[in-house]
Amino acid sequence: MKKKIVRLITYFAVLTQGFSLFAQKITLNEAIQKGIENRIELKTQALNIQITNSENDKIKAKWLPQVSANGDVRWNTQLQTTVLPFALPGSSESQTIVRLGRPFNNTFALQAEQKVYDANKKIDRLVNDTQTEAQKNTLEQQKINLKQSITEAYFSAVFNKEKLRLSEIALQRANAYLEAAQVKFEQGTILKNDLDKFSLDVSNAKLAQTKNVQDYELSLVTLQYQLNTNDKAEPAEDLTSILNYSQISDSQLNTDKRTEVKAEEINLRLNELNVQKQKSRNLPTVSAYGNYSAFQIADTFNPFASGTWFTANYVGIRANIPIFDGKQAKLSSQDFLVRQKINQLNMERLRNDFNYESKSTWNTLQQSKLNLEEAKKNITLAQQILETDKFRFEKGVIVISDLKNSEYSLQNAENQYLSSIYNFLVASVRYKKASGNL
């Protein structure tokens, strides 16, 4: 019987150690940093920011001179014919047939244009800067959500690891009681029914151990997913050490600084700029332009023949003044004015939601703190009871079943304490997010 118990305990020890054989020990801060470095959505969002940043360069490029060149080599296989309604001197005809041009016409032209005034230039840059700010805000919002997810996954892994440790102790305790009961049964001091109760305790302890092994393994898989890594990782901290640096007070509410509110503020500015952009459509645009052309007219194809090339050039200023666009700009600006009102209503709703969320999570945090304090008192009380019952058992005042019940009460108190720490830590990180301090 003793060898069987030793093999069973060794099996679970090897099984749990197998999780950490090649796993990297990692702290909560290291896990958060690793997740921020590895998560694909953050890398994608960083590229989106890069794209919006490049838009300003495109806006600047539109104000550089636009220069184009074109060439045309033409062979007129049949010259254009026109009829003049009079006869040339010495001709008996009543009209004159004239063929215009030469068989070969070659042209080269250089065209340049420079914007001088466009009211949209400043607005386009402001719109793009605001869009860039929106992309950065989205990245920050993703980081906050990711930080919460990694933190809760880390807490879960630590919690399940602690539960697994306690269940190992519980299994050892149950097997020890079963072994002692077996001796007493062989001595005839207890009944078979009493021995079966101890066997049932061992069976229940095995089931709890198996479940805790599975829960811990799943929590490590979840943590690995949150970190987006192929490397195995397991917590390097326990719940008590995390609790020591996670104590928080009723900090100042920063709900107005939450990224969701800021997103609506940015959208409000974008819609204000879009109203200005629509109005600027009715303002004139001014451009300067110039052209240099060279063309050749010849009877044979010879681009290098002297005396066959002729040049022409011109410069000018072009103004485009919108007069009536069918009220499109006015109607579009009205749409953006309505969207501004929607943004303002959304901001008000979000502030109300976040104020409620912060108060709700603070109450949950305070309740979990009270539960934690009570659970800690229960452990102290259960330890005192167990010490007393051990003394009473040694003196023969109580039987082994009474001592077993006291140890089980301590075990339940320890499990409740672990659950209370875990609930408190989860409540604290959710309060930090709700209050805008995560």
Short mmCIF file of C-alpha atoms in Angstrom, two decimals, residues 89-252:
data_model
loop_
_atom_site.label_atom_id
_atom_site.label_comp_id
_atom_site.label_asym_id
_atom_site.label_seq_id
_atom_site.Cartn_x
_atom_site.Cartn_y
_atom_site.Cartn_z
CA PRO A 89 -4.40 83.57 -110.91
CA GLY A 90 -4.05 81.94 -114.28
CA SER A 91 -6.35 79.05 -113.37
CA SER A 92 -9.55 78.37 -115.26
CA GLU A 93 -11.11 76.56 -112.31
CA SER A 94 -13.70 78.23 -110.08
CA GLN A 95 -12.07 76.88 -106.91
CA THR A 96 -8.69 75.78 -105.63
CA ILE A 97 -7.86 72.41 -104.06
CA VAL A 98 -5.12 72.65 -101.43
CA ARG A 99 -3.36 69.85 -99.54
CA LEU A 100 -2.14 71.03 -96.13
CA GLY A 101 1.02 70.01 -94.27
CA ARG A 102 3.83 67.60 -95.00
CA PRO A 103 3.95 63.81 -94.80
CA PHE A 104 6.06 63.79 -91.61
CA ASN A 105 5.13 65.79 -88.51
CA ASN A 106 7.24 65.29 -85.34
CA THR A 107 6.42 67.07 -82.09
CA PHE A 108 8.13 67.38 -78.71
CA ALA A 109 6.52 69.30 -75.81
CA LEU A 110 7.44 70.09 -72.21
CA GLN A 111 4.60 71.11 -69.87
CA ALA A 112 5.00 72.46 -66.31
CA GLU A 113 2.32 73.45 -63.79
CA GLN A 114 2.61 74.87 -60.26
CA LYS A 115 -0.19 75.35 -57.75
CA VAL A 116 -0.30 78.89 -56.39
CA TYR A 117 -3.37 78.88 -54.15
CA ASP A 118 -5.68 76.13 -52.88
CA ALA A 119 -7.70 76.58 -49.68
CA ASN A 120 -7.79 72.79 -49.19
CA LYS A 121 -4.05 72.53 -48.55
CA LYS A 122 -4.15 73.50 -44.88
CA ILE A 123 -7.37 71.58 -44.24
CA ASP A 124 -6.00 68.42 -45.89
CA ARG A 125 -2.97 68.51 -43.61
CA LEU A 126 -5.11 69.03 -40.52
CA VAL A 127 -7.40 66.18 -41.56
CA ASN A 128 -4.44 63.85 -42.06
CA ASP A 129 -2.83 64.86 -38.75
CA THR A 130 -6.12 64.14 -37.00
CA GLN A 131 -6.42 60.77 -38.74
CA THR A 132 -2.88 59.94 -37.62
CA GLU A 133 -3.85 60.84 -34.07
CA ALA A 134 -6.89 58.55 -34.40
CA GLN A 135 -4.66 55.65 -35.49
CA LYS A 136 -2.31 56.25 -32.55
CA ASN A 137 -5.28 56.33 -30.20
CA THR A 138 -6.47 53.01 -31.63
CA LEU A 139 -3.03 51.55 -30.96
CA GLU A 140 -3.14 52.78 -27.37
CA GLN A 141 -6.61 51.30 -26.91
CA GLN A 142 -5.40 47.94 -28.23
CA LYS A 143 -2.46 48.03 -25.81
CA ILE A 144 -4.76 48.69 -22.84
CA ASN A 145 -7.10 45.84 -23.80
CA LEU A 146 -4.12 43.57 -24.38
CA LYS A 147 -2.59 44.54 -21.05
CA GLN A 148 -5.82 43.56 -19.29
CA SER A 149 -6.06 40.25 -21.17
CA ILE A 150 -2.46 39.28 -20.42
CA THR A 151 -2.77 40.31 -16.77
CA GLU A 152 -5.92 38.25 -16.22
CA ALA A 153 -4.40 35.28 -18.07
CA TYR A 154 -1.31 35.55 -15.87
CA PHE A 155 -3.43 35.73 -12.70
CA SER A 156 -5.37 32.65 -13.84
CA ALA A 157 -2.17 30.69 -14.43
CA VAL A 158 -0.82 31.63 -10.99
CA PHE A 159 -4.14 30.78 -9.36
CA ASN A 160 -4.33 27.35 -11.01
CA LYS A 161 -0.71 26.66 -10.11
CA GLU A 162 -1.45 27.41 -6.45
CA LYS A 163 -4.58 25.23 -6.56
CA LEU A 164 -2.52 22.41 -8.02
CA ARG A 165 -0.01 22.70 -5.19
CA LEU A 166 -2.76 22.53 -2.57
CA SER A 167 -4.40 19.57 -4.27
CA GLU A 168 -1.06 17.71 -4.19
CA ILE A 169 -0.88 18.29 -0.45
CA ALA A 170 -4.51 17.20 -0.07
CA LEU A 171 -3.83 13.97 -1.97
CA GLN A 172 -0.83 13.19 0.21
CA ARG A 173 -2.93 13.86 3.33
CA ALA A 174 -5.78 11.66 2.09
CA ASN A 175 -3.40 8.81 1.31
CA ALA A 176 -1.78 9.14 4.75
CA TYR A 177 -5.18 8.85 6.42
CA LEU A 178 -6.08 5.88 4.25
CA GLU A 179 -2.86 4.13 5.20
CA ALA A 180 -3.49 4.75 8.91
CA ALA A 181 -7.10 3.58 8.54
CA GLN A 182 -5.94 0.41 6.81
CA VAL A 183 -3.78 -0.41 9.80
CA LYS A 184 -6.65 0.22 12.20
CA PHE A 185 -8.98 -1.90 10.06
CA GLU A 186 -6.53 -4.78 10.14
CA GLN A 187 -6.35 -4.34 13.90
CA GLY A 188 -10.14 -4.42 14.06
CA THR A 189 -10.54 -0.98 15.65
CA ILE A 190 -12.62 0.48 12.78
CA LEU A 191 -15.30 -0.94 10.55
CA LYS A 192 -15.15 -1.59 6.79
CA ASN A 193 -17.54 1.33 6.24
CA ASP A 194 -15.07 3.67 7.97
CA LEU A 195 -12.26 2.38 5.74
CA ASP A 196 -14.42 2.96 2.66
CA LYS A 197 -14.87 6.58 3.69
CA PHE A 198 -11.11 7.10 3.67
CA SER A 199 -10.88 5.36 0.28
CA LEU A 200 -13.57 7.72 -1.04
CA ASP A 201 -11.56 10.70 0.21
CA VAL A 202 -8.52 9.49 -1.74
CA SER A 203 -10.62 8.99 -4.88
CA ASN A 204 -12.05 12.51 -4.60
CA ALA A 205 -8.57 13.91 -4.02
CA LYS A 206 -7.34 12.16 -7.18
CA LEU A 207 -10.19 13.64 -9.22
CA ALA A 208 -9.49 17.12 -7.87
CA GLN A 209 -5.81 16.67 -8.64
CA THR A 210 -6.51 15.58 -12.20
CA LYS A 211 -8.85 18.53 -12.77
CA ASN A 212 -6.32 20.99 -11.37
CA VAL A 213 -3.61 19.56 -13.62
CA GLN A 214 -5.86 20.11 -16.64
CA ASP A 215 -6.85 23.61 -15.50
CA TYR A 216 -3.22 24.62 -15.01
CA GLU A 217 -2.21 23.22 -18.39
CA LEU A 218 -5.06 25.11 -20.10
CA SER A 219 -4.17 28.34 -18.31
CA LEU A 220 -0.57 28.03 -19.55
CA VAL A 221 -1.85 27.53 -23.10
CA THR A 222 -4.02 30.63 -22.71
CA LEU A 223 -1.09 32.65 -21.41
CA GLN A 224 1.07 31.44 -24.30
CA TYR A 225 -1.64 32.52 -26.74
CA GLN A 226 -1.92 35.96 -25.14
CA LEU A 227 1.85 36.39 -25.50
CA ASN A 228 1.69 35.17 -29.13
CA THR A 229 4.78 33.05 -28.73
CA ASN A 230 5.82 29.46 -29.42
CA ASP A 231 7.98 29.44 -26.31
CA LYS A 232 6.49 27.87 -23.22
CA ALA A 233 6.14 30.26 -20.30
CA GLU A 234 4.94 29.90 -16.74
CA PRO A 235 4.50 32.43 -13.94
CA ALA A 236 7.55 33.23 -11.82
CA GLU A 237 5.41 34.82 -9.08
CA ASP A 238 2.78 33.59 -6.66
CA LEU A 239 -0.49 35.22 -5.69
CA THR A 240 0.81 36.53 -2.38
CA SER A 241 3.79 38.33 -3.94
CA ILE A 242 1.54 39.87 -6.61
CA LEU A 243 -0.91 40.93 -3.90
CA ASN A 244 1.86 42.77 -2.04
CA TYR A 245 2.45 45.20 -4.93
CA SER A 246 -1.12 45.33 -6.25
CA GLN A 247 -2.78 47.19 -3.40
CA ILE A 248 -4.65 50.21 -4.77
CA SER A 249 -6.74 52.99 -3.29
CA ASP A 250 -9.64 55.02 -4.62
CA SER A 251 -7.52 56.85 -7.17
CA GLN A 252 -8.56 59.87 -9.18
#
